[in-house]
CSV table of C-alpha atoms in Angstrom, one decimal:
chain,number,residue,atom,x,y,z
A,192,UNK,CA,92.2,65.8,76.7
A,193,UNK,CA,93.8,68.2,79.3
A,194,UNK,CA,94.8,66.9,82.7
A,195,UNK,CA,92.5,68.1,85.5
A,196,UNK,CA,95.4,70.0,87.1
A,197,UNK,CA,95.8,72.0,83.9
A,198,UNK,CA,92.2,73.1,84.1
A,199,UNK,CA,92.3,73.7,87.9
A,200,UNK,CA,95.8,74.3,89.1
A,201,UNK,CA,96.8,73.7,92.7
A,202,UNK,CA,98.6,77.1,92.8
A,203,UNK,CA,97.6,80.3,91.1
A,204,UNK,CA,99.4,80.9,87.8
A,205,UNK,CA,98.8,83.5,85.1
A,206,UNK,CA,100.6,84.1,81.9
A,207,UNK,CA,101.1,87.8,81.1
A,208,UNK,CA,101.7,89.5,77.8
A,209,UNK,CA,102.2,93.3,77.4
A,210,UNK,CA,103.8,95.1,74.5
A,211,UNK,CA,105.0,91.8,72.9
A,212,UNK,CA,106.8,90.7,76.1
A,213,UNK,CA,105.7,87.6,78.1
A,214,UNK,CA,106.0,86.7,81.8
A,215,UNK,CA,104.6,84.4,84.5
A,216,UNK,CA,102.8,85.7,87.5
A,217,UNK,CA,102.4,83.0,90.2
A,218,UNK,CA,101.7,82.5,93.9
A,219,UNK,CA,102.7,79.8,96.3
A,220,UNK,CA,99.6,79.9,98.5
A,221,UNK,CA,97.1,77.3,97.3
A,222,UNK,CA,94.3,79.1,99.2
A,223,UNK,CA,94.3,81.8,96.5
A,224,UNK,CA,92.5,79.4,94.1
A,225,UNK,CA,89.9,78.2,96.6
A,226,UNK,CA,89.4,80.7,99.5
A,227,UNK,CA,88.5,84.3,98.7
A,228,UNK,CA,89.4,85.2,102.3
A,229,UNK,CA,93.1,84.6,101.4
A,230,UNK,CA,92.8,87.5,99.0
A,231,UNK,CA,93.3,90.3,101.6
A,232,UNK,CA,97.1,90.6,101.7
A,233,UNK,CA,99.1,88.0,99.8
A,234,UNK,CA,102.3,87.5,97.8
A,235,UNK,CA,102.8,86.9,94.1
A,236,UNK,CA,105.9,86.4,92.1
A,237,UNK,CA,106.7,87.6,88.6
A,238,UNK,CA,109.3,86.3,86.2
A,239,UNK,CA,109.7,87.4,82.6
A,240,UNK,CA,113.1,86.0,81.6
A,241,UNK,CA,114.1,89.3,80.2
A,242,UNK,CA,117.7,90.5,80.4
A,243,UNK,CA,116.8,93.4,82.8
A,244,UNK,CA,115.3,91.0,85.3
A,245,UNK,CA,118.0,89.4,87.4
A,246,UNK,CA,115.7,87.6,89.9
A,247,UNK,CA,112.1,86.8,90.4
A,248,UNK,CA,110.2,89.9,91.6
A,249,UNK,CA,108.4,89.4,94.9
A,250,UNK,CA,105.1,91.4,94.9
A,251,UNK,CA,102.9,92.1,97.9
A,252,UNK,CA,99.2,92.6,96.9
A,253,UNK,CA,96.8,94.4,99.3
A,254,UNK,CA,93.3,94.3,98.1
A,255,UNK,CA,91.9,96.3,101.0
A,256,UNK,CA,94.0,99.4,100.6
A,257,UNK,CA,92.2,102.7,100.7
A,258,UNK,CA,92.1,104.7,97.5
A,259,UNK,CA,92.1,107.9,99.6
A,260,UNK,CA,95.6,107.1,100.8
A,261,UNK,CA,97.0,107.8,97.3
A,262,UNK,CA,98.2,111.2,96.2
A,263,UNK,CA,95.5,112.6,94.0
A,264,UNK,CA,97.4,115.9,93.2
A,265,UNK,CA,99.0,114.3,90.1
A,266,UNK,CA,97.3,113.6,86.9
A,267,UNK,CA,96.9,109.7,86.6
A,268,UNK,CA,98.3,109.8,83.1
A,269,UNK,CA,101.5,111.7,84.1
A,270,UNK,CA,104.8,109.8,84.1
A,271,UNK,CA,104.9,109.9,87.9
A,272,UNK,CA,101.6,108.1,88.2
A,273,UNK,CA,101.9,105.5,85.4
A,274,UNK,CA,101.9,102.0,86.6
A,275,UNK,CA,103.7,98.9,85.2
A,276,UNK,CA,101.7,96.6,83.0
A,277,UNK,CA,102.0,93.8,85.6
A,278,UNK,CA,100.2,96.0,88.2
A,279,UNK,CA,97.5,96.8,85.7
A,280,UNK,CA,97.1,93.1,85.0
A,281,UNK,CA,96.8,92.3,88.7
A,282,UNK,CA,94.1,95.0,89.0
A,283,UNK,CA,92.0,93.3,86.4
A,284,UNK,CA,91.4,90.6,88.9
A,285,UNK,CA,91.7,92.7,92.1
A,286,UNK,CA,90.4,96.2,91.3
A,287,UNK,CA,91.9,98.9,93.4
A,288,UNK,CA,94.6,96.7,94.9
A,289,UNK,CA,98.0,98.2,95.8
A,290,UNK,CA,101.1,96.4,94.6
A,291,UNK,CA,104.4,96.7,96.5
A,292,UNK,CA,107.5,95.6,94.6
A,293,UNK,CA,109.4,95.1,97.9
A,294,UNK,CA,112.5,97.0,96.9
A,295,UNK,CA,112.6,95.8,93.2
A,296,UNK,CA,112.4,98.5,90.6
A,297,UNK,CA,109.1,98.0,88.7
A,298,UNK,CA,109.6,96.8,85.1
A,299,UNK,CA,107.6,95.1,82.2
């Protein structure tokens, strides 16, 4: 039988897998698992253990960004508009959210 904390963690944790590579996306704010109001602007961290990642990536998620702020002149499938798999995974929970990598080059 699984421990209750494995079924309902105190902190948000997600395991990610894309293109055969694995990583952990996690937050340090316990309100994210219990209070939907905390989901406005918040921080998540991503660690993959891959050679190209030298430190944990600090991501800022804004779920109330405005889609009209984006540049729509580019085709969404063009290389300039493609998004990292981690961002796409985040958007499966928070559709339309913007993700800031805070100075880290996006990877994964």
